[in-house]
CSV table of C-alpha atoms in Angstrom, one decimal:
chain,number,residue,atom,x,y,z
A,1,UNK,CA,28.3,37.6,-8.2
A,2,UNK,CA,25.8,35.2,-7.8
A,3,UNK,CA,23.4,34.6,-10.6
A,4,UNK,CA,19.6,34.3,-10.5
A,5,UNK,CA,19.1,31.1,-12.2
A,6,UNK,CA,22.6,29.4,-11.6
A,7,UNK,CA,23.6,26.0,-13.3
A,8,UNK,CA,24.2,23.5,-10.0
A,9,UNK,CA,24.8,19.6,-10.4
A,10,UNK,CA,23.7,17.9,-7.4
A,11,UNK,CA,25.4,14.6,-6.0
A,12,UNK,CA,23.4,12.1,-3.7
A,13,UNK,CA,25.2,9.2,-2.3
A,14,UNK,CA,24.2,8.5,1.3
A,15,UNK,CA,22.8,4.6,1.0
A,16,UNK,CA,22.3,2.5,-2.2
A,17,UNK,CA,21.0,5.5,-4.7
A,18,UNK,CA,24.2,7.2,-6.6
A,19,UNK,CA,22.6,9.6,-8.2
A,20,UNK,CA,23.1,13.0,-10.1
A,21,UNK,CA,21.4,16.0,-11.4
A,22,UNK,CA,21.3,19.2,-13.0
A,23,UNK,CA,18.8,22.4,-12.6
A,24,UNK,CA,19.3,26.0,-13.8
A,25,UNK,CA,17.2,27.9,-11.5
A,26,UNK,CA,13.7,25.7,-10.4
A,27,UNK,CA,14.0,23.8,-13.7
A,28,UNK,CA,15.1,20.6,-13.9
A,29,UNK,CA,16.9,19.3,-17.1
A,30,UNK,CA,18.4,15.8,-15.9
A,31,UNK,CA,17.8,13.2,-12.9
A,32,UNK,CA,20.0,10.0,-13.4
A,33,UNK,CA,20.0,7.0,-10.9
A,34,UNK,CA,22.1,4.1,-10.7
A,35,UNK,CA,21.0,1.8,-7.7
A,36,UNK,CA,22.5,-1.0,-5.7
A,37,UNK,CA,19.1,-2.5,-4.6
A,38,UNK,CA,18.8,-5.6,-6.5
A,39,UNK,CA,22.2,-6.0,-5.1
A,40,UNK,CA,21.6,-5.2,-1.4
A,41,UNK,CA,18.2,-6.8,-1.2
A,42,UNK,CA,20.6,-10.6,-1.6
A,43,UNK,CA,21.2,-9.7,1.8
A,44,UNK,CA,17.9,-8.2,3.5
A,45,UNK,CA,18.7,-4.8,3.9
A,46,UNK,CA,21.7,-2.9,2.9
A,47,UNK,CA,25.6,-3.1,3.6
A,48,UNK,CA,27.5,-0.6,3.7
A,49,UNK,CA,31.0,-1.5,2.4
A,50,UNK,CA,29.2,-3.1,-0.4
A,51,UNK,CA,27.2,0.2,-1.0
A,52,UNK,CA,30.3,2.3,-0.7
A,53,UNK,CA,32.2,0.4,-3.2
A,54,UNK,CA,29.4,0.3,-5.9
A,55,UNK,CA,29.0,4.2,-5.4
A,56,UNK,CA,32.7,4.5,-6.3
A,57,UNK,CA,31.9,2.1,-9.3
A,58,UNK,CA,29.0,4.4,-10.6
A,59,UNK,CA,29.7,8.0,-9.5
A,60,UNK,CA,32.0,9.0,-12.6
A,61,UNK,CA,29.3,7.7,-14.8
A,62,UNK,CA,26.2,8.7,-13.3
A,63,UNK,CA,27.6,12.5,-13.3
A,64,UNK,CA,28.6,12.0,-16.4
A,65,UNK,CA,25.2,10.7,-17.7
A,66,UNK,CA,23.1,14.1,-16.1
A,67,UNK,CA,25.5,16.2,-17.4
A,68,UNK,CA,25.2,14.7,-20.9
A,69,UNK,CA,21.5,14.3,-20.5
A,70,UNK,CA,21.2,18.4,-19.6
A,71,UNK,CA,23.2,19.0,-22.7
A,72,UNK,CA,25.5,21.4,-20.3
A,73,UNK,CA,29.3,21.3,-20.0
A,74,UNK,CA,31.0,20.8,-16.7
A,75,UNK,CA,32.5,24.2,-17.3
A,76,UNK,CA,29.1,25.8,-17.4
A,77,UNK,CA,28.1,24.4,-13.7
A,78,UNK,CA,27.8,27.2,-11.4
A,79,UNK,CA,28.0,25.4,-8.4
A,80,UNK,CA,27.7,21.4,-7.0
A,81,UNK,CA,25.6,20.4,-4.4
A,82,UNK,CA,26.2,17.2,-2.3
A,83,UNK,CA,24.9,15.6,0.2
A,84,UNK,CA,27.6,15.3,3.2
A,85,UNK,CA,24.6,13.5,5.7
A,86,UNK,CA,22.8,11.8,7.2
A,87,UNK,CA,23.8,8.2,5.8
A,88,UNK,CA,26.5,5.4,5.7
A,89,UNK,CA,29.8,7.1,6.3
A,90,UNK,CA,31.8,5.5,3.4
A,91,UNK,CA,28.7,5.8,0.9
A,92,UNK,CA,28.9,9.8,1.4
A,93,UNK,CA,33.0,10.1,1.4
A,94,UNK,CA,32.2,8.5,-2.2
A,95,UNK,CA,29.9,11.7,-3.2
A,96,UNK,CA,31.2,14.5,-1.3
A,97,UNK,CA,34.5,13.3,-2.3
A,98,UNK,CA,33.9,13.4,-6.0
A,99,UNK,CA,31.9,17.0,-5.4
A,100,UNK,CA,35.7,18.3,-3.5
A,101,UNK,CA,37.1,17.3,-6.8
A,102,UNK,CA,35.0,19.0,-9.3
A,103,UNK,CA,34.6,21.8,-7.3
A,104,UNK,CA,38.2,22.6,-6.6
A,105,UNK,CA,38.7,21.6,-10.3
A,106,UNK,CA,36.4,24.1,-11.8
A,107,UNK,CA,37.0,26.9,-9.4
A,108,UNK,CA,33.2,26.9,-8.5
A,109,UNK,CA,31.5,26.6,-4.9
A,110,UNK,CA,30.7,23.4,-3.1
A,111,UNK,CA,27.5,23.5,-1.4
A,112,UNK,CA,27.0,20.8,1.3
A,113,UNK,CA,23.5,19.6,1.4
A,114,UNK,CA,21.7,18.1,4.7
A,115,UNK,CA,20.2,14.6,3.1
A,116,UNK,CA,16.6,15.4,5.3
A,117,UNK,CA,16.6,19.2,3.5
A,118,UNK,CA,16.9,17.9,0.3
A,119,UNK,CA,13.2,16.1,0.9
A,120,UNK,CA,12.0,18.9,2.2
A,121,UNK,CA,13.2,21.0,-1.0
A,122,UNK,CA,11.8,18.4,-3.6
A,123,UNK,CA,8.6,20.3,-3.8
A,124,UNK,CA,9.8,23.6,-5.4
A,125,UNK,CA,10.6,21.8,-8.5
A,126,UNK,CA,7.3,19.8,-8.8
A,127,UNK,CA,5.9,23.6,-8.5
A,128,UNK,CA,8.0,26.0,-9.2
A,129,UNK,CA,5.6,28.9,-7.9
A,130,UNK,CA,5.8,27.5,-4.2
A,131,UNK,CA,6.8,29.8,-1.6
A,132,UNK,CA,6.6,29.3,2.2
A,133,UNK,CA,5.4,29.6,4.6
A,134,UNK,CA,3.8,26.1,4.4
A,135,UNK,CA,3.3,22.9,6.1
A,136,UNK,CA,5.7,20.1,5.0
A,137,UNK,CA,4.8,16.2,6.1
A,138,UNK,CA,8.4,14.6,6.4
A,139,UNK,CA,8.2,10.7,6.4
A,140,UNK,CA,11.4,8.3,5.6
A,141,UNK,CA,12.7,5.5,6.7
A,142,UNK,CA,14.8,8.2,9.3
A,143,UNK,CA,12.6,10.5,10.2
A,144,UNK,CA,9.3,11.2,10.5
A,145,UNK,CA,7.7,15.1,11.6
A,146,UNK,CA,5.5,17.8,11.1
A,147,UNK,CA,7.0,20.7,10.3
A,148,UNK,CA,6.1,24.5,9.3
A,149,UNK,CA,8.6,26.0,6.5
A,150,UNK,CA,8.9,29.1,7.4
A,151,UNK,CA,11.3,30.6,4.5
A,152,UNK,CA,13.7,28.6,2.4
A,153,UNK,CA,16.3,28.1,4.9
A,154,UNK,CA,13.9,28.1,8.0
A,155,UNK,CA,11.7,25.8,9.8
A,156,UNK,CA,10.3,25.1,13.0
A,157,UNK,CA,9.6,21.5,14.3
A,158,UNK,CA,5.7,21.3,15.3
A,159,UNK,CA,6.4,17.3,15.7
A,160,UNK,CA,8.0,13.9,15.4
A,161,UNK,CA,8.6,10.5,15.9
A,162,UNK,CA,9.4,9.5,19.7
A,163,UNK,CA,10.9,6.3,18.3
A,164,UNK,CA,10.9,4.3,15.1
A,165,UNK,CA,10.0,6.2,11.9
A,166,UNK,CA,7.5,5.7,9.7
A,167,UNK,CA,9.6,3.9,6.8
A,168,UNK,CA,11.9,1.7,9.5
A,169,UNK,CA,8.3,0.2,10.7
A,170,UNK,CA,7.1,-0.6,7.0
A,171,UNK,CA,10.4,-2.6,6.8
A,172,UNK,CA,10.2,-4.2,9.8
A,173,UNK,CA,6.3,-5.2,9.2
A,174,UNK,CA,7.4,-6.4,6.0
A,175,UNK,CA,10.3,-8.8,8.2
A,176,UNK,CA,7.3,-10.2,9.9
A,177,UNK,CA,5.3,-11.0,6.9
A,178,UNK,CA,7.8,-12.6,5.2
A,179,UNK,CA,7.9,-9.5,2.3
A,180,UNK,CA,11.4,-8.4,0.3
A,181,UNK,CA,13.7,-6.0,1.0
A,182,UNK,CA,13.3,-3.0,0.3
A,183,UNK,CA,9.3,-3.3,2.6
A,184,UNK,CA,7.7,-0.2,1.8
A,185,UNK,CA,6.8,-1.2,-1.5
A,186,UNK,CA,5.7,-4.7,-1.1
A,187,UNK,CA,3.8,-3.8,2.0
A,188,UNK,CA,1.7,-1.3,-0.1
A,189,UNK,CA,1.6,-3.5,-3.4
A,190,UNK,CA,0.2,-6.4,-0.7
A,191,UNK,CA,-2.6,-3.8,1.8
A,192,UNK,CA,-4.3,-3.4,-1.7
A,193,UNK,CA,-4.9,-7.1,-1.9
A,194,UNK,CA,-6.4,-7.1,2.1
A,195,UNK,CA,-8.9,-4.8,4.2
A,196,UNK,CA,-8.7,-2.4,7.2
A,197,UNK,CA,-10.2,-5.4,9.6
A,198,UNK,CA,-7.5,-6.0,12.7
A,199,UNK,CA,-7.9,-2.5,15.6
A,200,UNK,CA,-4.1,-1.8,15.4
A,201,UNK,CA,-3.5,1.3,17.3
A,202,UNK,CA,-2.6,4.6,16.0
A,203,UNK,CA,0.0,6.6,17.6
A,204,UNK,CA,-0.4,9.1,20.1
A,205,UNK,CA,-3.7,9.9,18.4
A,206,UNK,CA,-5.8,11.2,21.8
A,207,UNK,CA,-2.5,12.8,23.0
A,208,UNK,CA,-2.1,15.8,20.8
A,209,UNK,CA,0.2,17.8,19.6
A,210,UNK,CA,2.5,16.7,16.3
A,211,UNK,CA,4.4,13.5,17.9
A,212,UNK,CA,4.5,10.4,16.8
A,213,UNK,CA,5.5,6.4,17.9
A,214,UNK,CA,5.9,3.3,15.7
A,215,UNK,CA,7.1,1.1,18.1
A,216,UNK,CA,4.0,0.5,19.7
A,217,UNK,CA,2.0,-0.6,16.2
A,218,UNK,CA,5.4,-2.6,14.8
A,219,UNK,CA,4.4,-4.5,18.5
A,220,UNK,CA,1.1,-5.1,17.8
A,221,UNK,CA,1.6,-6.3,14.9
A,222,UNK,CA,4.5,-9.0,15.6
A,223,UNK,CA,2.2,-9.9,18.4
A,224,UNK,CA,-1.2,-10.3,16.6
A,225,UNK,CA,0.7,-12.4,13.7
A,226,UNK,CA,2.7,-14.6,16.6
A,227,UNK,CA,-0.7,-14.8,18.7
A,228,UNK,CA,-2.4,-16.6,15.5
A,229,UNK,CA,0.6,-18.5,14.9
A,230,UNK,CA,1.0,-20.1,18.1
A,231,UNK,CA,-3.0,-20.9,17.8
A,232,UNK,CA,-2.9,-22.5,14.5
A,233,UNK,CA,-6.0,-19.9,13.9
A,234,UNK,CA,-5.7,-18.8,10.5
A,235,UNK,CA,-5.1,-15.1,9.5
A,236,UNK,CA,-4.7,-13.2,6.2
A,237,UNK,CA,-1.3,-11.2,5.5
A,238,UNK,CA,-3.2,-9.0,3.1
A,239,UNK,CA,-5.6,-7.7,5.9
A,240,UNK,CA,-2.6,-7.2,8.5
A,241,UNK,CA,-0.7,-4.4,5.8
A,242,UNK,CA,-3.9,-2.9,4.8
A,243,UNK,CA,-4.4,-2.3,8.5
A,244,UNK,CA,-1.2,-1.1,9.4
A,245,UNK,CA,-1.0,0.5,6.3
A,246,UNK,CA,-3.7,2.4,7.4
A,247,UNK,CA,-2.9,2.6,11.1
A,248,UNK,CA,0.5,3.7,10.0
A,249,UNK,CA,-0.4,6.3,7.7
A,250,UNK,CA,-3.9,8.2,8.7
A,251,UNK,CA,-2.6,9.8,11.4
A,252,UNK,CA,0.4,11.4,9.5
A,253,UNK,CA,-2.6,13.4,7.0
A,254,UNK,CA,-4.3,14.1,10.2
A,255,UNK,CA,-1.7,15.8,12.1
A,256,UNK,CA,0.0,17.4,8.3
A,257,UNK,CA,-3.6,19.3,8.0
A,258,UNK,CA,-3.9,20.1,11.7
A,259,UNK,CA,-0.6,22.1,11.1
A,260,UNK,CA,-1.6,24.2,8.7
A,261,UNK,CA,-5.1,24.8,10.7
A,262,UNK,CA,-3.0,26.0,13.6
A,263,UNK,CA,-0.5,27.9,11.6
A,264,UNK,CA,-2.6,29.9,9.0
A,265,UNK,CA,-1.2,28.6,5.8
A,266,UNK,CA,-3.1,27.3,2.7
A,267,UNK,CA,-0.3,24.9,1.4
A,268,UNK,CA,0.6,21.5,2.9
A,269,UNK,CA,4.0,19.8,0.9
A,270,UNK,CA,5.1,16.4,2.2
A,271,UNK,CA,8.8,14.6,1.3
A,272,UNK,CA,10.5,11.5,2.0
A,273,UNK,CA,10.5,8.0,0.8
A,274,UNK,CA,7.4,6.9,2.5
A,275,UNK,CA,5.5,9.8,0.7
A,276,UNK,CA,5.7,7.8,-2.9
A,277,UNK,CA,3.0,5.0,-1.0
A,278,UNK,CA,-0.2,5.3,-3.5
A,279,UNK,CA,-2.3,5.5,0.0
A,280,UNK,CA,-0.8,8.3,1.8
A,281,UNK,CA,-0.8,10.6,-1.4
A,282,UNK,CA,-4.7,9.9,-1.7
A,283,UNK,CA,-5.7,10.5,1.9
A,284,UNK,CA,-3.5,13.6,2.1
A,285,UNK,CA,-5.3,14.7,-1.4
A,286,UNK,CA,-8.4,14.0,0.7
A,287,UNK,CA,-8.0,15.8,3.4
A,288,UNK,CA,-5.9,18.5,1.7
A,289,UNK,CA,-9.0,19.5,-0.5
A,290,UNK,CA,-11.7,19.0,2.1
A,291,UNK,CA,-10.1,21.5,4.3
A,292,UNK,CA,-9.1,23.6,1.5
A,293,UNK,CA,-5.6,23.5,1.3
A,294,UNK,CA,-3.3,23.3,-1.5
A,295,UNK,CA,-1.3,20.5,-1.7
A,296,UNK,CA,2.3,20.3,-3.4
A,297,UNK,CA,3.9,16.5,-3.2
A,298,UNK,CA,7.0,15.8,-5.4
A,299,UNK,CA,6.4,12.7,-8.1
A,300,UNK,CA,6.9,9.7,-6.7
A,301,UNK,CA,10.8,9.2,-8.0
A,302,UNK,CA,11.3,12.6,-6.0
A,303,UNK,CA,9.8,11.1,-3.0
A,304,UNK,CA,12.8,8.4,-2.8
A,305,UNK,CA,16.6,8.9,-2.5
A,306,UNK,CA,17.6,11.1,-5.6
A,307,UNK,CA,19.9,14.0,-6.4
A,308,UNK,CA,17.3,16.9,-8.2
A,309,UNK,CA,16.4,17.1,-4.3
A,310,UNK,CA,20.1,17.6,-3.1
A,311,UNK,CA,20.3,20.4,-6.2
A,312,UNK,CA,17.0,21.7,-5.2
A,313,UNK,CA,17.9,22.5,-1.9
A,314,UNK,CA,21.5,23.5,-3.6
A,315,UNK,CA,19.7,26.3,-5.4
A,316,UNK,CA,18.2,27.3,-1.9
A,317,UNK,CA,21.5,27.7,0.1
A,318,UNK,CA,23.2,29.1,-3.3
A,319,UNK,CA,21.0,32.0,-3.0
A,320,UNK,CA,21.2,32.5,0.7
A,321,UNK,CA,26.0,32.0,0.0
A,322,UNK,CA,25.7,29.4,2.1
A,323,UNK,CA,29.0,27.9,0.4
A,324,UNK,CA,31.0,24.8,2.1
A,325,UNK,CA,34.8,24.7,2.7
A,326,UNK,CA,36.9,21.6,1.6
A,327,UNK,CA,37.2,20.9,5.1
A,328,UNK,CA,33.6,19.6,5.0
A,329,UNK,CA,33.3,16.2,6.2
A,330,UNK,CA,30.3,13.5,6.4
A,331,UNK,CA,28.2,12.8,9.1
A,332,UNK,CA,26.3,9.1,9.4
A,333,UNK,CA,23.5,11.5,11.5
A,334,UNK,CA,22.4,14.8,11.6
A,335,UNK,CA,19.5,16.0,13.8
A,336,UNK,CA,16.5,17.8,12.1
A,337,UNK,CA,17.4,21.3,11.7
């Protein structure tokens, strides 16, 4: 029987984030994290085998720590959720693995959790009153849409990225300024020092409808910084990501809002890693509250890869049964769905 509030541990393992957590019902009572950034970042980006084999390092412990930081006993778990994709194949055997194990062990049900729903279920924990329908702004370094939740294990795709996502083109604009690994937040920490000066284009903006395109901004920008280069004319980094930043990032409020215009609803959520930038949250607060809209975005360390997201969206498929067999398997992609 299943309960209302159940007791689920969620796993998340699918790049260079192991990470656990536990919720009974909407509430959260532990988020731990152990990262391999510092490690990966040696290297400009991350590698897998090293990523798989400092997940297998820090799983048992990082489990061990949410489960001592809830205060609850493996034995009062009600279910595990795990993420089984998208993301580096050997990174998620390391997870789902360890979730086969406990689940099997404790005779309680494995719930496999799609890495992009897990975003997308962040914001019922940062309010716990949330119910769809709603417009949720999805933006990570994979994906990037528009879409229009229409229960808690339904939504429709209004729009997305033709190309590059939103997070892949802060990392490769910080590539071309010379910025650390991971970009997003050094391309942020860097627009604040600069001004919206250099016309870079915004995607797709006369075009309508929900779709977006990177490709062609990460273009102009390698081209404006190579153009000045190869002229010796002199140019200021700071004012390139505070324009791209702003290129990058306006339109994904605009279209968010526009969704919830055309589909009736007075709530707009937003998930993913790109959603913890400082910029986007305040022009989607903007725009949010001039069109009078609720907004609902998860704090910042829910924006980025973490595990009360895989439990949150654990809790969603827990109450719908939708329960995994051991036969699961990972998957490096998974299409929005």
């Amino acid at each position: 029987m299943l309960k209302e509030n159940p007791v689920i541990l969620g796993i998340e393992s699918s790049c260079d984030e192991t990470a656990a957590a536990v919720i009974r019902g909407r509430q959260l009572l532990s988020d731990e994290i152990i990262s391999s950034a510092s490690v990966q970042a040696l290297y400009g980006g991350v590698v897998p085998e090293i990523a798989s084999r400092a997940h297998t390092d820090a799983v048992d412990e990082v489990v061990a720590r949410a489960l001592n930081s809830a205060g609850i006993r493996k034995e009062e778990l009600d279910a595990v959720a795990v993420t089984y994709g998208a993301g580096l194949l050997g990174a998620l055997l390391v997870g789902l693995s360890f979730a086969k194990g406990l689940s099997f062990g404790l005779k309680i049900p494995l719930i496999g959790v799609n890495h992009i729903r897990g975003h997308l279920a962040a914001c019922y924990l940062e309010d716990r009153t949330l119910k769809p329908p709603f417009i949720t702004l999805l933006a990570s370094g994979g994906h990037t849409a528009v879409i229009y939740v229409k229960s808690e294990t339904e939504f429709e795709v209004l729009g997305a990225t033709r190309d590059d996502a939103a997070g892949e083109a802060f990392d490769k604009v910080a590539r071309i300024l010379s910025l650390p690994y991971p970009g997003g937040p050094h391309v942020e920490r860097l627009a604040r020092e600069g001004n919206p000066v250099v016309p870079f284009p915004k995607m797709l903006k006369g075009l309508g409808g929900y779709d977006f395109s990177y490709s062609g901004l990460k273009t102009a920008v390698i081209n404006y910084v190579h153009t000045k280069e190869q002229k010796g004319e002199p140019w200021s980094k700071a004012d390139v990501a505070c324009s791209f930043q702003h290129a990058a990032l306006d339109i994904l409020a605009e279209k968010a809002v526009e969704g919830a215009r055309e589909k009736g609803v007075c709530t707009v959520t937003a998930g993913g890693g790109v959603i913890a930038n400082g910029y986007l949250r305040e022009i989607l607060e903007k725009r949010c509250n001039a069109a009078g809209f609720k907004l609902v975005i998860p704090e910042k360390r829910h924006c980025t890869d973490n595990a009360a997201m895989i439990a949150a969206e654990g809790l969603l498929q827990y109450r719908a049964g939708n329960f995994a067999p051991y036969s699961l398997n990972a998957e490096a992609c998974i299409p929005l769905r």
